[in-house]
Amino acid sequence: MHVLIAPDCFTGTLTATQAAEAMAEGWRRSAPDDLLTLMPLSDGGPGFLDVLAGARPDGTTVLATTTDPLGREVPAALLLVEGEGDGRRTAYLESAQAAGLHLLAADERNPAVTSTYGVGLLLDAALREGAERIVVGLGGSGTNDGGAGMLAALGAGSAHDLARGGLALADLSDAALKGLEDVKDRFAAVELLVATDVDSPLLGLQGASAVFAPQKGASPALAQSLEAALGRFTEVVQRTHQSSRDLLTGRPRRLDKEPGAGAAGGLGYGLMLLGGRRVSGVEEVLRAVGFSSVVSAADLVVTGEGKFDWQSLRGKVVAGVAQAALEAATPTVVIAGQTMVGRREAMTLGLSGTYAVAETPEQVEAAITDPVGTLAARAARVAATWSPGR
């Protein structure tokens, strides 16, 4: 049997590559004669660049230096691929390398003061490399500044005004973005794609501050303050930004209401101001790694992630893999650290089975202590069920 192993990262414990290798190790224990193809995946968050670089030997990795959410220098990279998108030079970059929550210690997680300035440095590096098409992977951020810090790094305004974190945006002057149109001009000839699994708007009950800021260390009171600060940011943008008009209504487009504007603490909104267009992060990865041709040759797909929950049903790796496999008539099963989705919901994705590594508090603790061993053991049991050669 040919088994395609295509997981996302297990956030906080294993990269996508490590998870794929652990699953393969366990599978071989029970079904040593099965043919295994390992294809680690990402939806745009941490690991986005590693996944693409591993699957694209025709790409060139360019090392860079950027800053983390608190302004400290950190290493990063760009992946350059020639001839994509009508023959253009494409630069892939991962926003989490500059704005990622994983770059912060637990006591440093405070979206009031964290900034996306480093993402702007990476975009500037991509332009200097001659990129005509830029794909930015969004996810796993520790910021909530609407992309203001990124805009500051590109020259839209001063770092003092825009790069001191989300809360400082509440005090913006009307002229804080006086250089925005010049920055837009730099990107006018560039196709800018915003690859994310999140379709939230910037503001409101489903927006960046309300939904995601608490995951980054914000209290309920701080989340409300960040919402107000982002609201002030959009007011200043509207005074500066010349919006395009909706083709149906003729009214100016409200980018803050666009799906994906709230991704990565509103970084999606900042990128849309530069002409960015949202695409599904996982679909972009599946296309780039040639998933469709591989899945059609497989007898079974095994995917997975750290926690299979309601968010997994919308735009995550598991959902993207399940859809692509369903189109190829290849059954798919999920092995997750924890499973919070019922059988009926899983079946709506076309999944043939879901399996949890940990189901009790003791098992969760064991999985955190030994993520490779526990994942491999679970994969071995799944293989015993699914492999006809056993």
Short mmCIF file of C-alpha atoms in Angstrom, two decimals:
data_model
loop_
_atom_site.label_atom_id
_atom_site.label_comp_id
_atom_site.label_asym_id
_atom_site.label_seq_id
_atom_site.Cartn_x
_atom_site.Cartn_y
_atom_site.Cartn_z
CA MET A 1 0.00 0.00 0.00
CA HIS A 2 1.18 3.51 -0.83
CA VAL A 3 0.67 5.87 2.11
CA LEU A 4 1.09 9.65 1.79
CA ILE A 5 1.99 11.18 5.16
CA ALA A 6 1.20 14.91 5.02
CA PRO A 7 0.85 16.60 8.43
CA ASP A 8 1.02 20.17 9.65
CA CYS A 9 3.26 21.05 12.57
CA PHE A 10 2.20 20.01 16.07
CA THR A 11 2.38 23.51 17.52
CA GLY A 12 4.77 23.82 20.43
CA THR A 13 6.21 20.31 20.12
CA LEU A 14 7.02 19.17 16.57
CA THR A 15 7.66 20.78 13.21
CA ALA A 16 5.74 19.39 10.26
CA THR A 17 8.87 17.51 9.15
CA GLN A 18 9.41 16.02 12.60
CA ALA A 19 5.75 15.01 12.80
CA ALA A 20 5.90 13.32 9.38
CA GLU A 21 9.04 11.41 10.37
CA ALA A 22 7.51 10.29 13.67
CA MET A 23 4.37 9.06 11.90
CA ALA A 24 6.49 7.19 9.35
CA GLU A 25 8.57 5.58 12.08
CA GLY A 26 5.47 4.27 13.82
CA TRP A 27 3.80 3.17 10.61
CA ARG A 28 6.81 1.07 9.60
CA ARG A 29 6.64 -0.83 12.89
CA SER A 30 3.26 -2.26 11.96
CA ALA A 31 3.46 -2.21 8.16
CA PRO A 32 7.11 -2.39 7.07
CA ASP A 33 6.24 -3.29 3.47
CA ASP A 34 4.08 -0.22 2.81
CA LEU A 35 5.48 2.49 0.53
CA LEU A 36 5.58 5.78 2.44
CA THR A 37 5.81 9.25 0.91
CA LEU A 38 6.46 12.06 3.37
CA MET A 39 5.14 15.53 2.50
CA PRO A 40 5.18 17.97 5.46
CA LEU A 41 2.75 20.87 4.99
CA SER A 42 1.85 24.31 6.31
CA ASP A 43 -1.08 26.73 6.12
CA GLY A 44 1.13 29.83 6.13
CA GLY A 45 2.22 29.86 9.77
CA PRO A 46 5.48 28.67 11.33
CA GLY A 47 7.27 26.22 9.05
CA PHE A 48 5.81 27.71 5.85
CA LEU A 49 9.23 28.43 4.37
CA ASP A 50 10.83 25.16 5.49
CA VAL A 51 8.03 23.16 3.90
CA LEU A 52 8.31 24.99 0.60
CA ALA A 53 12.12 24.88 0.55
CA GLY A 54 12.08 21.13 1.16
CA ALA A 55 9.66 20.55 -1.70
CA ARG A 56 11.16 23.01 -4.18
CA PRO A 57 14.76 22.05 -5.07
CA ASP A 58 14.57 24.64 -7.85
CA GLY A 59 14.32 27.42 -5.26
CA THR A 60 17.15 29.47 -3.81
CA THR A 61 17.21 30.29 -0.11
CA VAL A 62 18.50 33.78 0.63
CA LEU A 63 19.49 34.41 4.23
CA ALA A 64 18.41 37.67 5.84
CA THR A 65 18.37 39.45 9.18
CA THR A 66 15.20 40.96 10.55
CA THR A 67 13.74 41.88 13.94
CA ASP A 68 11.40 39.99 16.25
CA PRO A 69 8.18 41.46 17.72
CA LEU A 70 10.21 43.33 20.34
CA GLY A 71 12.78 44.72 17.91
CA ARG A 72 15.63 42.28 18.55
CA GLU A 73 17.63 41.03 15.58
CA VAL A 74 16.80 37.48 14.47
CA PRO A 75 17.82 35.37 11.46
CA ALA A 76 15.33 34.82 8.68
CA ALA A 77 15.23 33.80 5.02
CA LEU A 78 13.50 34.23 1.70
CA LEU A 79 12.85 31.49 -0.84
CA LEU A 80 13.28 32.68 -4.42
CA VAL A 81 11.77 30.65 -7.26
CA GLU A 82 12.16 31.60 -10.91
CA GLY A 83 9.44 31.32 -13.52
CA GLU A 84 6.31 31.14 -11.36
CA GLY A 85 3.10 33.02 -12.07
CA ASP A 86 3.60 33.78 -15.78
CA GLY A 87 7.37 33.48 -15.58
CA ARG A 88 7.97 35.93 -12.76
CA ARG A 89 10.54 35.75 -9.97
CA THR A 90 8.64 34.78 -6.83
CA ALA A 91 9.77 35.41 -3.27
CA TYR A 92 8.19 33.39 -0.48
CA LEU A 93 8.51 34.74 3.03
CA GLU A 94 7.17 33.66 6.40
CA SER A 95 5.84 36.43 8.62
CA ALA A 96 6.28 34.28 11.72
CA GLN A 97 10.05 34.52 11.29
CA ALA A 98 9.71 38.17 12.32
CA ALA A 99 6.36 38.43 14.11
CA GLY A 100 5.95 34.91 15.50
CA LEU A 101 4.64 34.20 18.98
CA HIS A 102 7.29 31.49 19.30
CA LEU A 103 9.99 34.20 19.28
CA LEU A 104 8.76 35.49 22.63
CA ALA A 105 9.22 34.07 26.10
CA ALA A 106 6.02 33.44 28.03
CA ASP A 107 6.42 36.63 30.08
CA GLU A 108 7.09 38.71 26.93
CA ARG A 109 3.78 37.96 25.23
CA ASN A 110 2.02 41.31 25.16
CA PRO A 111 0.29 42.43 21.93
CA ALA A 112 0.10 45.97 23.30
CA VAL A 113 3.80 46.46 22.54
CA THR A 114 4.75 43.88 19.89
CA SER A 115 5.29 45.01 16.30
CA THR A 116 5.37 43.68 12.74
CA TYR A 117 8.31 45.96 11.85
CA GLY A 118 10.46 42.93 10.99
CA VAL A 119 7.96 41.75 8.37
CA GLY A 120 8.46 45.05 6.57
CA LEU A 121 12.22 44.43 6.56
CA LEU A 122 11.64 41.05 4.89
CA LEU A 123 9.36 42.60 2.27
CA ASP A 124 12.01 45.23 1.56
CA ALA A 125 14.59 42.45 1.15
CA ALA A 126 12.29 40.68 -1.33
CA LEU A 127 11.98 43.85 -3.40
CA ARG A 128 15.75 44.30 -3.39
CA GLU A 129 16.09 40.73 -4.69
CA GLY A 130 14.01 41.72 -7.71
CA ALA A 131 10.86 39.81 -6.76
CA GLU A 132 7.96 40.44 -9.10
CA ARG A 133 5.63 38.21 -7.13
CA ILE A 134 5.69 37.94 -3.31
CA VAL A 135 3.82 35.32 -1.29
CA VAL A 136 3.64 36.10 2.43
CA GLY A 137 2.69 33.24 4.76
CA LEU A 138 0.62 34.50 7.71
CA GLY A 139 0.02 32.69 10.98
CA GLY A 140 1.34 32.11 14.48
CA SER A 141 1.88 35.80 15.17
CA GLY A 142 2.49 37.47 18.51
CA THR A 143 1.35 40.89 17.25
CA ASN A 144 -1.87 42.91 17.02
CA ASP A 145 -0.82 46.11 15.24
CA GLY A 146 -2.75 45.90 11.95
CA GLY A 147 0.52 45.74 10.03
CA ALA A 148 1.44 49.27 11.13
CA GLY A 149 4.96 48.26 12.12
CA MET A 150 5.46 46.63 8.74
CA LEU A 151 4.36 49.86 7.03
CA ALA A 152 6.81 51.85 9.15
CA ALA A 153 9.72 49.64 8.04
CA LEU A 154 8.76 50.30 4.41
CA GLY A 155 8.62 54.06 4.89
CA ALA A 156 4.90 54.80 5.29
CA GLY A 157 5.50 56.67 8.54
CA SER A 158 7.83 56.92 11.51
CA ALA A 159 8.70 53.95 13.68
CA HIS A 160 7.85 56.05 16.73
CA ASP A 161 4.27 56.42 15.51
CA LEU A 162 3.70 53.00 13.95
CA ALA A 163 6.10 50.44 15.41
CA ARG A 164 5.53 50.65 19.15
CA GLY A 165 2.81 48.03 19.22
CA GLY A 166 -0.93 47.88 18.78
CA LEU A 167 -1.90 50.00 21.77
CA ALA A 168 0.16 53.02 20.67
CA LEU A 169 -1.99 53.29 17.52
CA ALA A 170 -4.71 54.86 19.64
CA ASP A 171 -2.70 58.10 19.68
CA LEU A 172 -1.93 58.37 15.96
CA SER A 173 -2.03 61.79 14.37
CA ASP A 174 -3.92 62.29 11.13
CA ALA A 175 -0.60 62.61 9.25
CA ALA A 176 1.01 59.46 10.68
CA LEU A 177 0.81 57.63 7.31
CA LYS A 178 1.94 60.42 5.02
CA GLY A 179 4.29 58.08 3.12
CA LEU A 180 1.73 55.34 2.46
CA GLU A 181 1.06 56.24 -1.17
CA ASP A 182 4.79 56.17 -1.93
CA VAL A 183 5.06 52.70 -0.41
CA LYS A 184 2.08 51.55 -2.48
CA ASP A 185 3.87 52.79 -5.58
CA ARG A 186 6.83 50.52 -4.77
CA PHE A 187 4.48 47.52 -4.87
CA ALA A 188 2.40 48.64 -7.85
CA ALA A 189 4.10 46.25 -10.27
CA VAL A 190 4.34 43.37 -7.76
CA GLU A 191 1.75 40.64 -7.33
CA LEU A 192 1.39 40.42 -3.56
CA LEU A 193 -0.36 37.34 -2.17
CA VAL A 194 -1.45 37.03 1.46
CA ALA A 195 -1.43 33.30 2.28
CA THR A 196 -3.43 32.61 5.42
CA ASP A 197 -5.86 30.18 6.99
CA VAL A 198 -7.80 32.98 8.70
CA ASP A 199 -10.77 34.74 7.07
CA SER A 200 -11.56 37.12 9.92
CA PRO A 201 -12.06 40.86 9.36
CA LEU A 202 -9.86 43.37 11.15
CA LEU A 203 -12.47 44.71 13.61
CA GLY A 204 -15.55 43.46 15.43
CA LEU A 205 -16.54 40.39 17.37
CA GLN A 206 -14.85 38.13 14.80
CA GLY A 207 -11.86 40.42 14.35
CA ALA A 208 -8.19 40.29 15.26
CA SER A 209 -8.44 41.76 18.77
CA ALA A 210 -11.57 39.95 19.93
CA VAL A 211 -10.65 36.48 18.69
CA PHE A 212 -6.88 36.24 18.60
CA ALA A 213 -5.38 38.85 20.97
CA PRO A 214 -6.20 36.74 24.08
CA GLN A 215 -4.13 33.89 22.61
CA LYS A 216 -1.18 36.30 22.51
CA GLY A 217 -1.36 37.39 26.14
CA ALA A 218 -4.08 40.06 26.12
CA SER A 219 -6.56 40.38 28.96
CA PRO A 220 -10.21 41.10 28.06
CA ALA A 221 -9.67 44.77 28.94
CA LEU A 222 -6.53 44.98 26.79
CA ALA A 223 -8.31 43.29 23.89
CA GLN A 224 -10.96 46.03 23.98
CA SER A 225 -8.28 48.72 24.07
CA LEU A 226 -6.51 47.13 21.11
CA GLU A 227 -9.81 47.08 19.21
CA ALA A 228 -10.19 50.82 19.77
CA ALA A 229 -6.57 51.44 18.76
CA LEU A 230 -7.03 49.53 15.50
CA GLY A 231 -10.19 51.52 14.91
CA ARG A 232 -8.14 54.73 15.16
CA PHE A 233 -5.58 53.21 12.79
CA THR A 234 -8.28 52.61 10.15
CA GLU A 235 -9.49 56.22 10.56
CA VAL A 236 -6.00 57.50 9.78
CA VAL A 237 -5.74 55.10 6.84
CA GLN A 238 -9.02 56.34 5.40
CA ARG A 239 -7.71 59.92 5.51
CA THR A 240 -4.58 58.87 3.59
CA HIS A 241 -5.46 55.84 1.51
CA GLN A 242 -7.20 56.20 -1.85
CA SER A 243 -9.54 53.21 -1.80
CA SER A 244 -10.60 51.36 -4.90
CA ARG A 245 -14.35 51.09 -5.50
CA ASP A 246 -16.59 48.07 -5.35
CA LEU A 247 -17.59 47.16 -8.89
CA LEU A 248 -21.17 46.35 -7.88
CA THR A 249 -22.05 49.20 -5.52
CA GLY A 250 -19.61 51.87 -6.66
CA ARG A 251 -18.74 52.56 -3.03
CA PRO A 252 -15.17 52.65 -1.69
CA ARG A 253 -13.97 49.22 -0.55
CA ARG A 254 -13.53 48.81 3.18
CA LEU A 255 -10.37 46.72 3.42
CA ASP A 256 -10.80 46.34 7.18
CA LYS A 257 -13.93 44.31 6.45
CA GLU A 258 -12.27 42.05 3.89
CA PRO A 259 -11.92 38.33 4.78
CA GLY A 260 -8.37 37.80 6.04
CA ALA A 261 -7.80 41.42 7.10
CA GLY A 262 -7.64 40.24 10.71
CA ALA A 263 -5.06 37.53 10.03
CA ALA A 264 -1.84 37.69 12.08
CA GLY A 265 -3.15 40.47 14.29
CA GLY A 266 -4.27 42.55 11.34
CA LEU A 267 -1.13 42.08 9.29
CA GLY A 268 -3.47 40.92 6.52
CA TYR A 269 -5.01 44.40 6.53
CA GLY A 270 -1.63 46.09 6.23
CA LEU A 271 -0.71 43.91 3.27
CA MET A 272 -4.04 44.58 1.59
CA LEU A 273 -3.30 48.29 1.83
CA LEU A 274 -0.28 47.57 -0.39
CA GLY A 275 -2.45 45.77 -2.94
CA GLY A 276 -2.23 42.31 -1.41
CA ARG A 277 -4.77 39.67 -2.34
CA ARG A 278 -5.76 36.96 0.11
CA VAL A 279 -5.32 33.32 -0.89
CA SER A 280 -5.74 30.15 1.12
CA GLY A 281 -2.41 29.39 2.76
CA VAL A 282 -2.81 25.64 2.59
CA GLU A 283 -4.01 25.73 -1.03
CA GLU A 284 -0.98 27.82 -1.98
CA VAL A 285 1.31 25.28 -0.30
CA LEU A 286 -0.47 22.30 -1.88
CA ARG A 287 -0.07 23.89 -5.29
CA ALA A 288 3.58 24.77 -4.74
CA VAL A 289 4.56 21.26 -3.59
CA GLY A 290 2.57 19.46 -6.31
CA PHE A 291 0.22 17.72 -3.88
CA SER A 292 -2.45 16.84 -6.44
CA SER A 293 -0.16 14.65 -8.53
CA VAL A 294 1.16 12.80 -5.47
CA VAL A 295 -2.20 12.19 -3.78
CA SER A 296 -3.68 10.64 -6.90
CA ALA A 297 -1.02 7.91 -6.76
CA ALA A 298 -1.58 7.13 -3.06
CA ASP A 299 -3.91 4.55 -1.51
CA LEU A 300 -4.25 6.41 1.80
CA VAL A 301 -3.43 9.88 3.13
CA VAL A 302 -2.42 10.39 6.76
CA THR A 303 -2.49 14.00 7.93
CA GLY A 304 -2.45 15.59 11.36
CA GLU A 305 -1.82 18.53 13.66
CA GLY A 306 -1.45 19.30 17.34
CA LYS A 307 -5.12 19.90 18.05
CA PHE A 308 -7.92 18.90 15.69
CA ASP A 309 -10.71 21.30 16.67
CA TRP A 310 -13.33 23.61 15.14
CA GLN A 311 -10.64 25.84 13.64
CA SER A 312 -9.33 22.82 11.71
CA LEU A 313 -12.55 22.71 9.71
CA ARG A 314 -11.86 26.08 8.07
CA GLY A 315 -8.72 26.63 6.04
CA LYS A 316 -6.27 24.57 8.05
CA VAL A 317 -3.96 21.89 6.65
CA VAL A 318 -6.27 19.03 7.62
CA ALA A 319 -9.22 20.56 5.77
CA GLY A 320 -7.13 21.35 2.69
CA VAL A 321 -5.63 17.88 2.55
CA ALA A 322 -9.00 16.22 3.05
CA GLN A 323 -10.56 18.23 0.21
CA ALA A 324 -7.70 17.53 -2.21
CA ALA A 325 -7.73 13.83 -1.32
CA LEU A 326 -11.51 13.66 -1.72
CA GLU A 327 -11.20 15.06 -5.24
CA ALA A 328 -8.67 12.30 -5.98
CA ALA A 329 -10.93 9.65 -4.36
CA THR A 330 -8.19 8.80 -1.85
CA PRO A 331 -9.27 8.14 1.77
CA THR A 332 -7.79 10.35 4.48
CA VAL A 333 -7.29 9.83 8.21
CA VAL A 334 -6.12 12.28 10.86
CA ILE A 335 -3.70 11.63 13.71
CA ALA A 336 -3.77 14.61 16.08
CA GLY A 337 -2.33 15.35 19.47
CA GLN A 338 -5.88 15.91 20.69
CA THR A 339 -9.20 15.54 18.86
CA MET A 340 -12.01 17.96 19.72
CA VAL A 341 -14.19 17.34 16.65
CA GLY A 342 -16.96 14.78 16.56
CA ARG A 343 -17.31 12.02 13.99
CA ARG A 344 -20.11 13.80 12.11
CA GLU A 345 -18.11 17.02 11.71
CA ALA A 346 -15.05 15.05 10.60
CA MET A 347 -17.11 13.24 8.00
CA THR A 348 -18.22 16.56 6.49
CA LEU A 349 -14.56 17.06 5.50
CA GLY A 350 -14.50 13.66 3.86
CA LEU A 351 -12.30 12.13 6.57
CA SER A 352 -12.42 8.37 7.02
CA GLY A 353 -11.09 8.37 10.58
CA THR A 354 -9.67 10.55 13.37
CA TYR A 355 -7.23 9.34 16.00
CA ALA A 356 -5.92 11.16 19.06
CA VAL A 357 -2.48 10.70 20.55
CA ALA A 358 -3.75 11.85 23.96
CA GLU A 359 -7.24 11.48 25.41
CA THR A 360 -6.65 11.92 29.15
CA PRO A 361 -4.69 14.53 31.15
CA GLU A 362 -2.01 11.94 31.87
CA GLN A 363 -1.68 11.12 28.17
CA VAL A 364 -1.47 14.84 27.30
CA GLU A 365 1.41 15.24 29.75
CA ALA A 366 3.15 12.19 28.28
CA ALA A 367 2.70 13.54 24.74
CA ILE A 368 4.26 16.86 25.70
CA THR A 369 7.17 15.09 27.40
CA ASP A 370 7.79 12.66 24.52
CA PRO A 371 6.02 13.99 21.39
CA VAL A 372 7.96 11.82 18.93
CA GLY A 373 7.52 8.58 20.85
CA THR A 374 3.82 9.01 21.57
CA LEU A 375 3.00 10.10 18.01
CA ALA A 376 4.94 7.18 16.57
CA ALA A 377 3.14 4.76 18.88
CA ARG A 378 -0.24 6.09 17.81
CA ALA A 379 0.72 5.88 14.14
CA ALA A 380 1.73 2.26 14.63
CA ARG A 381 -1.73 1.44 15.98
CA VAL A 382 -3.41 3.26 13.10
CA ALA A 383 -1.27 1.34 10.62
CA ALA A 384 -2.37 -1.92 12.21
CA THR A 385 -5.94 -0.92 11.41
CA TRP A 386 -5.48 0.44 7.89
CA SER A 387 -2.69 -1.51 6.24
CA PRO A 388 -3.96 -4.62 4.45
CA GLY A 389 -0.44 -6.01 4.29
CA ARG A 390 -0.19 -6.39 8.03
#
